[in-house]
Amino acid sequence: MSMVQQLYDITLALKNHLQQIPVEEQQDEYISQIHQLLNRRQDLIQQLKGVYTEEERRLGKKIVEYNQEIAGLLQAFTENIQQRFRQVKQSQKVIQQYNRNQSQSQS
């Protein structure tokens, strides 16, 4: 299997993985899989060399299309994590205020 075919397969696997919405309990595993796929892609990209067949050029065009989709999916995932982080911080503030109010009312 050519490097371009391997790169295409990994790129497609990454795109498909990012299209899945992880359950919160499996988020660490989901992120770990993203890192593994990105690292494997990077290794393959660094190994690519010059002359390509017509089929490899066709796959290369698909890879470029998928890269744009992947960038958007990664951005959406990052924004989702940031939103959840803000919600957790807000919840912590509410809990702290509640605890302060409880301790003041008991004094």
mmCIF file of N, CA, C and O in Angstrom:
data_model
loop_
_atom_site.group_PDB
_atom_site.id
_atom_site.type_symbol
_atom_site.label_atom_id
_atom_site.label_comp_id
_atom_site.label_asym_id
_atom_site.label_seq_id
_atom_site.Cartn_x
_atom_site.Cartn_y
_atom_site.Cartn_z
ATOM 1 N N MET A 1 0.854 -1.176 0.000
ATOM 2 C CA MET A 1 0.000 0.000 0.000
ATOM 3 C C MET A 1 0.902 1.242 0.000
ATOM 4 O O MET A 1 1.854 1.328 0.757
ATOM 5 N N SER A 2 0.598 2.186 -0.863
ATOM 6 C CA SER A 2 1.428 3.386 -0.987
ATOM 7 C C SER A 2 1.243 4.304 0.226
ATOM 8 O O SER A 2 0.259 4.209 0.965
ATOM 9 N N MET A 3 2.201 5.189 0.434
ATOM 10 C CA MET A 3 2.133 6.169 1.527
ATOM 11 C C MET A 3 0.899 7.050 1.375
ATOM 12 O O MET A 3 0.247 7.383 2.361
ATOM 13 N N VAL A 4 0.589 7.431 0.154
ATOM 14 C CA VAL A 4 -0.563 8.293 -0.086
ATOM 15 C C VAL A 4 -1.847 7.550 0.293
ATOM 16 O O VAL A 4 -2.736 8.128 0.928
ATOM 17 N N GLN A 5 -1.927 6.284 -0.042
ATOM 18 C CA GLN A 5 -3.107 5.486 0.330
ATOM 19 C C GLN A 5 -3.211 5.378 1.855
ATOM 20 O O GLN A 5 -4.296 5.520 2.416
ATOM 21 N N GLN A 6 -2.085 5.156 2.518
ATOM 22 C CA GLN A 6 -2.090 5.084 3.980
ATOM 23 C C GLN A 6 -2.527 6.421 4.588
ATOM 24 O O GLN A 6 -3.303 6.452 5.546
ATOM 25 N N LEU A 7 -2.012 7.510 4.018
ATOM 26 C CA LEU A 7 -2.385 8.843 4.499
ATOM 27 C C LEU A 7 -3.875 9.087 4.293
ATOM 28 O O LEU A 7 -4.553 9.618 5.176
ATOM 29 N N TYR A 8 -4.379 8.672 3.153
ATOM 30 C CA TYR A 8 -5.808 8.809 2.872
ATOM 31 C C TYR A 8 -6.622 8.024 3.901
ATOM 32 O O TYR A 8 -7.602 8.524 4.455
ATOM 33 N N ASP A 9 -6.223 6.788 4.168
ATOM 34 C CA ASP A 9 -6.954 5.935 5.112
ATOM 35 C C ASP A 9 -6.968 6.546 6.511
ATOM 36 O O ASP A 9 -8.008 6.568 7.177
ATOM 37 N N ILE A 10 -5.823 7.046 6.962
ATOM 38 C CA ILE A 10 -5.736 7.663 8.297
ATOM 39 C C ILE A 10 -6.563 8.945 8.333
ATOM 40 O O ILE A 10 -7.264 9.218 9.316
ATOM 41 N N THR A 11 -6.500 9.728 7.270
ATOM 42 C CA THR A 11 -7.265 10.972 7.202
ATOM 43 C C THR A 11 -8.766 10.679 7.259
ATOM 44 O O THR A 11 -9.509 11.343 7.998
ATOM 45 N N LEU A 12 -9.191 9.687 6.524
ATOM 46 C CA LEU A 12 -10.603 9.303 6.534
ATOM 47 C C LEU A 12 -11.016 8.791 7.919
ATOM 48 O O LEU A 12 -12.086 9.143 8.428
ATOM 49 N N ALA A 13 -10.161 8.004 8.553
ATOM 50 C CA ALA A 13 -10.451 7.497 9.903
ATOM 51 C C ALA A 13 -10.566 8.657 10.894
ATOM 52 O O ALA A 13 -11.462 8.668 11.748
ATOM 53 N N LEU A 14 -9.694 9.652 10.769
ATOM 54 C CA LEU A 14 -9.745 10.826 11.643
ATOM 55 C C LEU A 14 -11.037 11.604 11.425
ATOM 56 O O LEU A 14 -11.713 11.997 12.385
ATOM 57 N N LYS A 15 -11.389 11.817 10.175
ATOM 58 C CA LYS A 15 -12.626 12.544 9.856
ATOM 59 C C LYS A 15 -13.837 11.815 10.433
ATOM 60 O O LYS A 15 -14.694 12.421 11.078
ATOM 61 N N ASN A 16 -13.892 10.512 10.232
ATOM 62 C CA ASN A 16 -15.011 9.723 10.753
ATOM 63 C C ASN A 16 -15.053 9.747 12.282
ATOM 64 O O ASN A 16 -16.123 9.834 12.878
ATOM 65 N N HIS A 17 -13.889 9.679 12.895
ATOM 66 C CA HIS A 17 -13.817 9.708 14.358
ATOM 67 C C HIS A 17 -14.338 11.050 14.889
ATOM 68 O O HIS A 17 -15.100 11.083 15.860
ATOM 69 N N LEU A 18 -13.933 12.126 14.253
ATOM 70 C CA LEU A 18 -14.357 13.463 14.705
ATOM 71 C C LEU A 18 -15.848 13.698 14.490
ATOM 72 O O LEU A 18 -16.447 14.535 15.164
ATOM 73 N N GLN A 19 -16.447 12.980 13.580
ATOM 74 C CA GLN A 19 -17.880 13.139 13.332
ATOM 75 C C GLN A 19 -18.723 12.446 14.398
ATOM 76 O O GLN A 19 -19.912 12.713 14.510
ATOM 77 N N GLN A 20 -18.096 11.572 15.175
ATOM 78 C CA GLN A 20 -18.802 10.912 16.274
ATOM 79 C C GLN A 20 -18.804 11.846 17.478
ATOM 80 O O GLN A 20 -17.830 12.550 17.721
ATOM 81 N N ILE A 21 -19.892 11.829 18.216
ATOM 82 C CA ILE A 21 -19.970 12.646 19.420
ATOM 83 C C ILE A 21 -19.691 11.732 20.606
ATOM 84 O O ILE A 21 -20.427 10.771 20.840
ATOM 85 N N PRO A 22 -18.606 12.023 21.356
ATOM 86 C CA PRO A 22 -18.248 11.119 22.452
ATOM 87 C C PRO A 22 -19.181 11.284 23.654
ATOM 88 O O PRO A 22 -19.687 12.367 23.914
ATOM 89 N N VAL A 23 -19.380 10.180 24.362
ATOM 90 C CA VAL A 23 -20.091 10.255 25.627
ATOM 91 C C VAL A 23 -19.084 10.832 26.624
ATOM 92 O O VAL A 23 -17.889 10.582 26.514
ATOM 93 N N GLU A 24 -19.557 11.614 27.554
ATOM 94 C CA GLU A 24 -18.654 12.319 28.461
ATOM 95 C C GLU A 24 -17.692 11.374 29.166
ATOM 96 O O GLU A 24 -16.524 11.697 29.356
ATOM 97 N N GLU A 25 -18.157 10.181 29.526
ATOM 98 C CA GLU A 25 -17.306 9.220 30.232
ATOM 99 C C GLU A 25 -16.170 8.690 29.349
ATOM 100 O O GLU A 25 -15.167 8.203 29.850
ATOM 101 N N GLN A 26 -16.332 8.776 28.044
ATOM 102 C CA GLN A 26 -15.327 8.248 27.122
ATOM 103 C C GLN A 26 -14.511 9.354 26.448
ATOM 104 O O GLN A 26 -13.778 9.100 25.498
ATOM 105 N N GLN A 27 -14.626 10.566 26.954
ATOM 106 C CA GLN A 27 -13.979 11.695 26.301
ATOM 107 C C GLN A 27 -12.452 11.584 26.304
ATOM 108 O O GLN A 27 -11.813 11.928 25.313
ATOM 109 N N ASP A 28 -11.855 11.082 27.383
ATOM 110 C CA ASP A 28 -10.401 10.936 27.412
ATOM 111 C C ASP A 28 -9.924 9.975 26.327
ATOM 112 O O ASP A 28 -8.944 10.237 25.632
ATOM 113 N N GLU A 29 -10.627 8.863 26.176
ATOM 114 C CA GLU A 29 -10.284 7.888 25.142
ATOM 115 C C GLU A 29 -10.474 8.495 23.747
ATOM 116 O O GLU A 29 -9.668 8.272 22.841
ATOM 117 N N TYR A 30 -11.541 9.260 23.581
ATOM 118 C CA TYR A 30 -11.842 9.927 22.309
ATOM 119 C C TYR A 30 -10.696 10.878 21.929
ATOM 120 O O TYR A 30 -10.211 10.865 20.797
ATOM 121 N N ILE A 31 -10.255 11.676 22.889
ATOM 122 C CA ILE A 31 -9.163 12.633 22.648
ATOM 123 C C ILE A 31 -7.858 11.888 22.375
ATOM 124 O O ILE A 31 -7.091 12.273 21.485
ATOM 125 N N SER A 32 -7.611 10.825 23.109
ATOM 126 C CA SER A 32 -6.409 10.028 22.892
ATOM 127 C C SER A 32 -6.370 9.467 21.472
ATOM 128 O O SER A 32 -5.324 9.481 20.811
ATOM 129 N N GLN A 33 -7.511 9.015 20.987
ATOM 130 C CA GLN A 33 -7.595 8.491 19.620
ATOM 131 C C GLN A 33 -7.309 9.596 18.602
ATOM 132 O O GLN A 33 -6.627 9.360 17.597
ATOM 133 N N ILE A 34 -7.802 10.791 18.850
ATOM 134 C CA ILE A 34 -7.520 11.928 17.961
ATOM 135 C C ILE A 34 -6.017 12.168 17.896
ATOM 136 O O ILE A 34 -5.446 12.321 16.809
ATOM 137 N N HIS A 35 -5.363 12.179 19.052
ATOM 138 C CA HIS A 35 -3.913 12.403 19.095
ATOM 139 C C HIS A 35 -3.163 11.323 18.332
ATOM 140 O O HIS A 35 -2.234 11.630 17.568
ATOM 141 N N GLN A 36 -3.565 10.078 18.505
ATOM 142 C CA GLN A 36 -2.892 8.984 17.805
ATOM 143 C C GLN A 36 -3.031 9.121 16.290
ATOM 144 O O GLN A 36 -2.053 8.955 15.554
ATOM 145 N N LEU A 37 -4.235 9.433 15.842
ATOM 146 C CA LEU A 37 -4.462 9.580 14.402
ATOM 147 C C LEU A 37 -3.699 10.778 13.843
ATOM 148 O O LEU A 37 -3.098 10.699 12.764
ATOM 149 N N LEU A 38 -3.702 11.892 14.569
ATOM 150 C CA LEU A 38 -2.965 13.076 14.108
ATOM 151 C C LEU A 38 -1.462 12.797 14.043
ATOM 152 O O LEU A 38 -0.789 13.201 13.080
ATOM 153 N N ASN A 39 -0.933 12.114 15.047
ATOM 154 C CA ASN A 39 0.495 11.792 15.051
ATOM 155 C C ASN A 39 0.857 10.850 13.905
ATOM 156 O O ASN A 39 1.886 11.037 13.246
ATOM 157 N N ARG A 40 0.013 9.863 13.651
ATOM 158 C CA ARG A 40 0.268 8.930 12.546
ATOM 159 C C ARG A 40 0.231 9.662 11.207
ATOM 160 O O ARG A 40 1.065 9.424 10.337
ATOM 161 N N ARG A 41 -0.738 10.565 11.069
ATOM 162 C CA ARG A 41 -0.820 11.355 9.827
ATOM 163 C C ARG A 41 0.441 12.184 9.637
ATOM 164 O O ARG A 41 0.984 12.268 8.532
ATOM 165 N N GLN A 42 0.884 12.824 10.714
ATOM 166 C CA GLN A 42 2.081 13.662 10.632
ATOM 167 C C GLN A 42 3.287 12.839 10.191
ATOM 168 O O GLN A 42 4.074 13.281 9.344
ATOM 169 N N ASP A 43 3.431 11.643 10.758
ATOM 170 C CA ASP A 43 4.538 10.760 10.354
ATOM 171 C C ASP A 43 4.475 10.437 8.867
ATOM 172 O O ASP A 43 5.495 10.474 8.166
ATOM 173 N N LEU A 44 3.285 10.118 8.378
ATOM 174 C CA LEU A 44 3.128 9.783 6.961
ATOM 175 C C LEU A 44 3.407 10.993 6.068
ATOM 176 O O LEU A 44 4.054 10.863 5.019
ATOM 177 N N ILE A 45 2.928 12.150 6.474
ATOM 178 C CA ILE A 45 3.150 13.368 5.673
ATOM 179 C C ILE A 45 4.642 13.640 5.532
ATOM 180 O O ILE A 45 5.125 13.994 4.449
ATOM 181 N N GLN A 46 5.396 13.429 6.608
ATOM 182 C CA GLN A 46 6.833 13.675 6.565
ATOM 183 C C GLN A 46 7.568 12.677 5.676
ATOM 184 O O GLN A 46 8.648 12.961 5.183
ATOM 185 N N GLN A 47 6.969 11.531 5.437
ATOM 186 C CA GLN A 47 7.603 10.501 4.604
ATOM 187 C C GLN A 47 7.242 10.620 3.123
ATOM 188 O O GLN A 47 7.820 9.920 2.296
ATOM 189 N N LEU A 48 6.290 11.473 2.787
ATOM 190 C CA LEU A 48 5.868 11.603 1.387
ATOM 191 C C LEU A 48 7.020 12.113 0.528
ATOM 192 O O LEU A 48 7.772 12.987 0.935
ATOM 193 N N LYS A 49 7.092 11.572 -0.662
ATOM 194 C CA LYS A 49 8.133 11.982 -1.605
ATOM 195 C C LYS A 49 7.506 12.284 -2.958
ATOM 196 O O LYS A 49 6.409 11.852 -3.259
ATOM 197 N N GLY A 50 8.220 12.998 -3.763
ATOM 198 C CA GLY A 50 7.936 13.510 -5.071
ATOM 199 C C GLY A 50 6.906 13.004 -6.044
ATOM 200 O O GLY A 50 5.814 13.485 -6.086
ATOM 201 N N VAL A 51 7.204 12.059 -6.862
ATOM 202 C CA VAL A 51 6.395 11.695 -8.018
ATOM 203 C C VAL A 51 5.221 10.800 -7.599
ATOM 204 O O VAL A 51 5.402 9.811 -6.890
ATOM 205 N N TYR A 52 4.017 11.164 -8.104
ATOM 206 C CA TYR A 52 2.818 10.428 -7.717
ATOM 207 C C TYR A 52 2.085 9.917 -8.953
ATOM 208 O O TYR A 52 2.094 10.553 -9.999
ATOM 209 N N THR A 53 1.423 8.790 -8.786
ATOM 210 C CA THR A 53 0.601 8.242 -9.862
ATOM 211 C C THR A 53 -0.690 9.063 -9.952
ATOM 212 O O THR A 53 -0.997 9.865 -9.070
ATOM 213 N N GLU A 54 -1.446 8.815 -10.990
ATOM 214 C CA GLU A 54 -2.729 9.507 -11.161
ATOM 215 C C GLU A 54 -3.665 9.193 -9.992
ATOM 216 O O GLU A 54 -4.350 10.074 -9.475
ATOM 217 N N GLU A 55 -3.686 7.934 -9.566
ATOM 218 C CA GLU A 55 -4.526 7.525 -8.423
ATOM 219 C C GLU A 55 -4.093 8.238 -7.145
ATOM 220 O O GLU A 55 -4.925 8.696 -6.354
ATOM 221 N N GLU A 56 -2.801 8.362 -6.930
ATOM 222 C CA GLU A 56 -2.296 9.057 -5.737
ATOM 223 C C GLU A 56 -2.659 10.547 -5.773
ATOM 224 O O GLU A 56 -2.984 11.125 -4.740
ATOM 225 N N ARG A 57 -2.628 11.140 -6.956
ATOM 226 C CA ARG A 57 -3.042 12.549 -7.087
ATOM 227 C C ARG A 57 -4.520 12.710 -6.756
ATOM 228 O O ARG A 57 -4.932 13.666 -6.100
ATOM 229 N N ARG A 58 -5.326 11.765 -7.211
ATOM 230 C CA ARG A 58 -6.760 11.801 -6.908
ATOM 231 C C ARG A 58 -6.982 11.687 -5.394
ATOM 232 O O ARG A 58 -7.772 12.434 -4.814
ATOM 233 N N LEU A 59 -6.266 10.764 -4.767
ATOM 234 C CA LEU A 59 -6.370 10.613 -3.313
ATOM 235 C C LEU A 59 -5.890 11.877 -2.597
ATOM 236 O O LEU A 59 -6.460 12.280 -1.592
ATOM 237 N N GLY A 60 -4.839 12.488 -3.139
ATOM 238 C CA GLY A 60 -4.315 13.725 -2.552
ATOM 239 C C GLY A 60 -5.360 14.830 -2.538
ATOM 240 O O GLY A 60 -5.487 15.573 -1.555
ATOM 241 N N LYS A 61 -6.126 14.933 -3.609
ATOM 242 C CA LYS A 61 -7.195 15.946 -3.664
ATOM 243 C C LYS A 61 -8.263 15.661 -2.618
ATOM 244 O O LYS A 61 -8.777 16.572 -1.972
ATOM 245 N N LYS A 62 -8.599 14.390 -2.444
ATOM 246 C CA LYS A 62 -9.585 14.019 -1.414
ATOM 247 C C LYS A 62 -9.041 14.321 -0.021
ATOM 248 O O LYS A 62 -9.769 14.800 0.847
ATOM 249 N N ILE A 63 -7.750 14.073 0.174
ATOM 250 C CA ILE A 63 -7.124 14.350 1.472
ATOM 251 C C ILE A 63 -7.229 15.839 1.794
ATOM 252 O O ILE A 63 -7.559 16.223 2.917
ATOM 253 N N VAL A 64 -6.970 16.676 0.802
ATOM 254 C CA VAL A 64 -7.064 18.127 1.005
ATOM 255 C C VAL A 64 -8.498 18.519 1.378
ATOM 256 O O VAL A 64 -8.713 19.319 2.294
ATOM 257 N N GLU A 65 -9.479 17.946 0.703
ATOM 258 C CA GLU A 65 -10.884 18.222 1.039
ATOM 259 C C GLU A 65 -11.191 17.796 2.470
ATOM 260 O O GLU A 65 -11.826 18.529 3.231
ATOM 261 N N TYR A 66 -10.747 16.591 2.822
ATOM 262 C CA TYR A 66 -10.993 16.076 4.174
ATOM 263 C C TYR A 66 -10.282 16.926 5.227
ATOM 264 O O TYR A 66 -10.801 17.108 6.325
ATOM 265 N N ASN A 67 -9.098 17.441 4.879
ATOM 266 C CA ASN A 67 -8.367 18.280 5.836
ATOM 267 C C ASN A 67 -9.189 19.505 6.224
ATOM 268 O O ASN A 67 -9.185 19.923 7.390
ATOM 269 N N GLN A 68 -9.890 20.081 5.265
ATOM 270 C CA GLN A 68 -10.734 21.238 5.571
ATOM 271 C C GLN A 68 -11.871 20.850 6.507
ATOM 272 O O GLN A 68 -12.180 21.569 7.456
ATOM 273 N N GLU A 69 -12.479 19.712 6.255
ATOM 274 C CA GLU A 69 -13.541 19.226 7.135
ATOM 275 C C GLU A 69 -12.996 18.935 8.530
ATOM 276 O O GLU A 69 -13.622 19.275 9.540
ATOM 277 N N ILE A 70 -11.830 18.306 8.583
ATOM 278 C CA ILE A 70 -11.206 17.963 9.865
ATOM 279 C C ILE A 70 -10.909 19.220 10.667
ATOM 280 O O ILE A 70 -11.163 19.266 11.874
ATOM 281 N N ALA A 71 -10.396 20.246 10.005
ATOM 282 C CA ALA A 71 -10.100 21.506 10.707
ATOM 283 C C ALA A 71 -11.370 22.070 11.341
ATOM 284 O O ALA A 71 -11.358 22.516 12.495
ATOM 285 N N GLY A 72 -12.470 22.055 10.601
ATOM 286 C CA GLY A 72 -13.738 22.551 11.139
ATOM 287 C C GLY A 72 -14.242 21.697 12.288
ATOM 288 O O GLY A 72 -14.728 22.221 13.301
ATOM 289 N N LEU A 73 -14.121 20.383 12.160
ATOM 290 C CA LEU A 73 -14.564 19.483 13.227
ATOM 291 C C LEU A 73 -13.716 19.646 14.487
ATOM 292 O O LEU A 73 -14.248 19.637 15.607
ATOM 293 N N LEU A 74 -12.404 19.805 14.306
ATOM 294 C CA LEU A 74 -11.527 20.029 15.464
ATOM 295 C C LEU A 74 -11.869 21.350 16.148
ATOM 296 O O LEU A 74 -11.878 21.437 17.375
ATOM 297 N N GLN A 75 -12.150 22.371 15.363
ATOM 298 C CA GLN A 75 -12.524 23.671 15.925
ATOM 299 C C GLN A 75 -13.815 23.561 16.720
ATOM 300 O O GLN A 75 -13.915 24.073 17.837
ATOM 301 N N ALA A 76 -14.795 22.874 16.176
ATOM 302 C CA ALA A 76 -16.077 22.702 16.878
ATOM 303 C C ALA A 76 -15.885 21.912 18.166
ATOM 304 O O ALA A 76 -16.471 22.247 19.205
ATOM 305 N N PHE A 77 -15.057 20.872 18.127
ATOM 306 C CA PHE A 77 -14.803 20.075 19.320
ATOM 307 C C PHE A 77 -14.110 20.911 20.393
ATOM 308 O O PHE A 77 -14.472 20.859 21.570
ATOM 309 N N THR A 78 -13.129 21.707 19.977
ATOM 310 C CA THR A 78 -12.415 22.582 20.916
ATOM 311 C C THR A 78 -13.370 23.580 21.552
ATOM 312 O O THR A 78 -13.335 23.806 22.766
ATOM 313 N N GLU A 79 -14.230 24.175 20.756
ATOM 314 C CA GLU A 79 -15.199 25.132 21.288
ATOM 315 C C GLU A 79 -16.161 24.464 22.259
ATOM 316 O O GLU A 79 -16.531 25.045 23.282
ATOM 317 N N ASN A 80 -16.531 23.229 21.971
ATOM 318 C CA ASN A 80 -17.414 22.481 22.865
ATOM 319 C C ASN A 80 -16.742 22.243 24.218
ATOM 320 O O ASN A 80 -17.365 22.411 25.271
ATOM 321 N N ILE A 81 -15.484 21.866 24.192
ATOM 322 C CA ILE A 81 -14.740 21.648 25.445
ATOM 323 C C ILE A 81 -14.627 22.952 26.221
ATOM 324 O O ILE A 81 -14.812 22.978 27.445
ATOM 325 N N GLN A 82 -14.334 24.055 25.534
ATOM 326 C CA GLN A 82 -14.228 25.350 26.199
ATOM 327 C C GLN A 82 -15.554 25.757 26.832
ATOM 328 O O GLN A 82 -15.581 26.276 27.947
ATOM 329 N N GLN A 83 -16.641 25.499 26.141
ATOM 330 C CA GLN A 83 -17.970 25.818 26.672
ATOM 331 C C GLN A 83 -18.238 25.015 27.942
ATOM 332 O O GLN A 83 -18.721 25.557 28.933
ATOM 333 N N ARG A 84 -17.924 23.733 27.909
ATOM 334 C CA ARG A 84 -18.138 22.902 29.098
ATOM 335 C C ARG A 84 -17.257 23.345 30.256
ATOM 336 O O ARG A 84 -17.680 23.328 31.406
ATOM 337 N N PHE A 85 -16.051 23.750 29.955
ATOM 338 C CA PHE A 85 -15.138 24.240 30.986
ATOM 339 C C PHE A 85 -15.714 25.497 31.645
ATOM 340 O O PHE A 85 -15.691 25.632 32.867
ATOM 341 N N ARG A 86 -16.254 26.402 30.838
ATOM 342 C CA ARG A 86 -16.876 27.612 31.388
ATOM 343 C C ARG A 86 -18.075 27.252 32.273
ATOM 344 O O ARG A 86 -18.290 27.854 33.325
ATOM 345 N N GLN A 87 -18.844 26.259 31.853
ATOM 346 C CA GLN A 87 -19.996 25.832 32.648
ATOM 347 C C GLN A 87 -19.558 25.250 33.987
ATOM 348 O O GLN A 87 -20.179 25.517 35.015
ATOM 349 N N VAL A 88 -18.493 24.473 33.989
ATOM 350 C CA VAL A 88 -17.977 23.902 35.235
ATOM 351 C C VAL A 88 -17.498 25.013 36.163
ATOM 352 O O VAL A 88 -17.797 24.999 37.357
ATOM 353 N N LYS A 89 -16.771 25.985 35.616
ATOM 354 C CA LYS A 89 -16.298 27.100 36.440
ATOM 355 C C LYS A 89 -17.474 27.871 37.031
ATOM 356 O O LYS A 89 -17.444 28.268 38.196
ATOM 357 N N GLN A 90 -18.515 28.078 36.226
ATOM 358 C CA GLN A 90 -19.697 28.792 36.714
ATOM 359 C C GLN A 90 -20.378 27.992 37.823
ATOM 360 O O GLN A 90 -20.784 28.561 38.836
ATOM 361 N N SER A 91 -20.470 26.703 37.651
ATOM 362 C CA SER A 91 -21.066 25.843 38.674
ATOM 363 C C SER A 91 -20.257 25.898 39.964
ATOM 364 O O SER A 91 -20.824 25.934 41.064
ATOM 365 N N GLN A 92 -18.943 25.915 39.846
ATOM 366 C CA GLN A 92 -18.091 26.003 41.032
ATOM 367 C C GLN A 92 -18.318 27.319 41.773
ATOM 368 O O GLN A 92 -18.361 27.343 42.998
ATOM 369 N N LYS A 93 -18.479 28.407 41.025
ATOM 370 C CA LYS A 93 -18.748 29.702 41.653
ATOM 371 C C LYS A 93 -20.066 29.666 42.417
ATOM 372 O O LYS A 93 -20.167 30.168 43.536
ATOM 373 N N VAL A 94 -21.084 29.086 41.809
ATOM 374 C CA VAL A 94 -22.397 29.001 42.455
ATOM 375 C C VAL A 94 -22.295 28.180 43.744
ATOM 376 O O VAL A 94 -22.850 28.558 44.777
ATOM 377 N N ILE A 95 -21.574 27.072 43.691
ATOM 378 C CA ILE A 95 -21.408 26.223 44.873
ATOM 379 C C ILE A 95 -20.662 26.977 45.975
ATOM 380 O O ILE A 95 -21.046 26.917 47.153
ATOM 381 N N GLN A 96 -19.617 27.710 45.596
ATOM 382 C CA GLN A 96 -18.867 28.481 46.586
ATOM 383 C C GLN A 96 -19.744 29.551 47.228
ATOM 384 O O GLN A 96 -19.700 29.754 48.438
ATOM 385 N N GLN A 97 -20.538 30.238 46.424
ATOM 386 C CA GLN A 97 -21.441 31.255 46.966
ATOM 387 C C GLN A 97 -22.459 30.613 47.915
ATOM 388 O O GLN A 97 -22.742 31.152 48.981
ATOM 389 N N TYR A 98 -22.976 29.479 47.532
ATOM 390 C CA TYR A 98 -23.943 28.776 48.365
ATOM 391 C C TYR A 98 -23.297 28.388 49.698
ATOM 392 O O TYR A 98 -23.880 28.594 50.769
ATOM 393 N N ASN A 99 -22.088 27.837 49.639
ATOM 394 C CA ASN A 99 -21.387 27.435 50.866
ATOM 395 C C ASN A 99 -21.096 28.635 51.767
ATOM 396 O O ASN A 99 -21.227 28.539 52.979
ATOM 397 N N ARG A 100 -20.710 29.756 51.178
ATOM 398 C CA ARG A 100 -20.460 30.979 51.975
ATOM 399 C C ARG A 100 -21.746 31.441 52.644
ATOM 400 O O ARG A 100 -21.756 31.791 53.813
ATOM 401 N N ASN A 101 -22.825 31.430 51.878
ATOM 402 C CA ASN A 101 -24.114 31.860 52.431
ATOM 403 C C ASN A 101 -24.555 30.922 53.566
ATOM 404 O O ASN A 101 -25.083 31.385 54.573
ATOM 405 N N GLN A 102 -24.317 29.639 53.389
ATOM 406 C CA GLN A 102 -24.699 28.681 54.418
ATOM 407 C C GLN A 102 -23.878 28.884 55.683
ATOM 408 O O GLN A 102 -24.407 28.856 56.790
ATOM 409 N N SER A 103 -22.579 29.116 55.519
ATOM 410 C CA SER A 103 -21.730 29.285 56.701
ATOM 411 C C SER A 103 -22.037 30.615 57.394
ATOM 412 O O SER A 103 -21.982 30.714 58.617
ATOM 413 N N GLN A 104 -22.400 31.644 56.660
ATOM 414 C CA GLN A 104 -22.761 32.936 57.246
ATOM 415 C C GLN A 104 -24.099 32.846 57.979
ATOM 416 O O GLN A 104 -24.275 33.421 59.047
ATOM 417 N N SER A 105 -25.029 32.117 57.453
ATOM 418 C CA SER A 105 -26.338 32.006 58.085
ATOM 419 C C SER A 105 -26.283 31.124 59.338
ATOM 420 O O SER A 105 -27.089 31.263 60.234
ATOM 421 N N GLN A 106 -25.294 30.242 59.419
ATOM 422 C CA GLN A 106 -25.161 29.382 60.576
ATOM 423 C C GLN A 106 -24.371 30.065 61.693
ATOM 424 O O GLN A 106 -24.355 29.603 62.808
ATOM 425 N N SER A 107 -23.721 31.171 61.377
ATOM 426 C CA SER A 107 -22.906 31.888 62.372
ATOM 427 C C SER A 107 -23.738 32.719 63.298
ATOM 428 O O SER A 107 -24.769 33.151 63.215
#
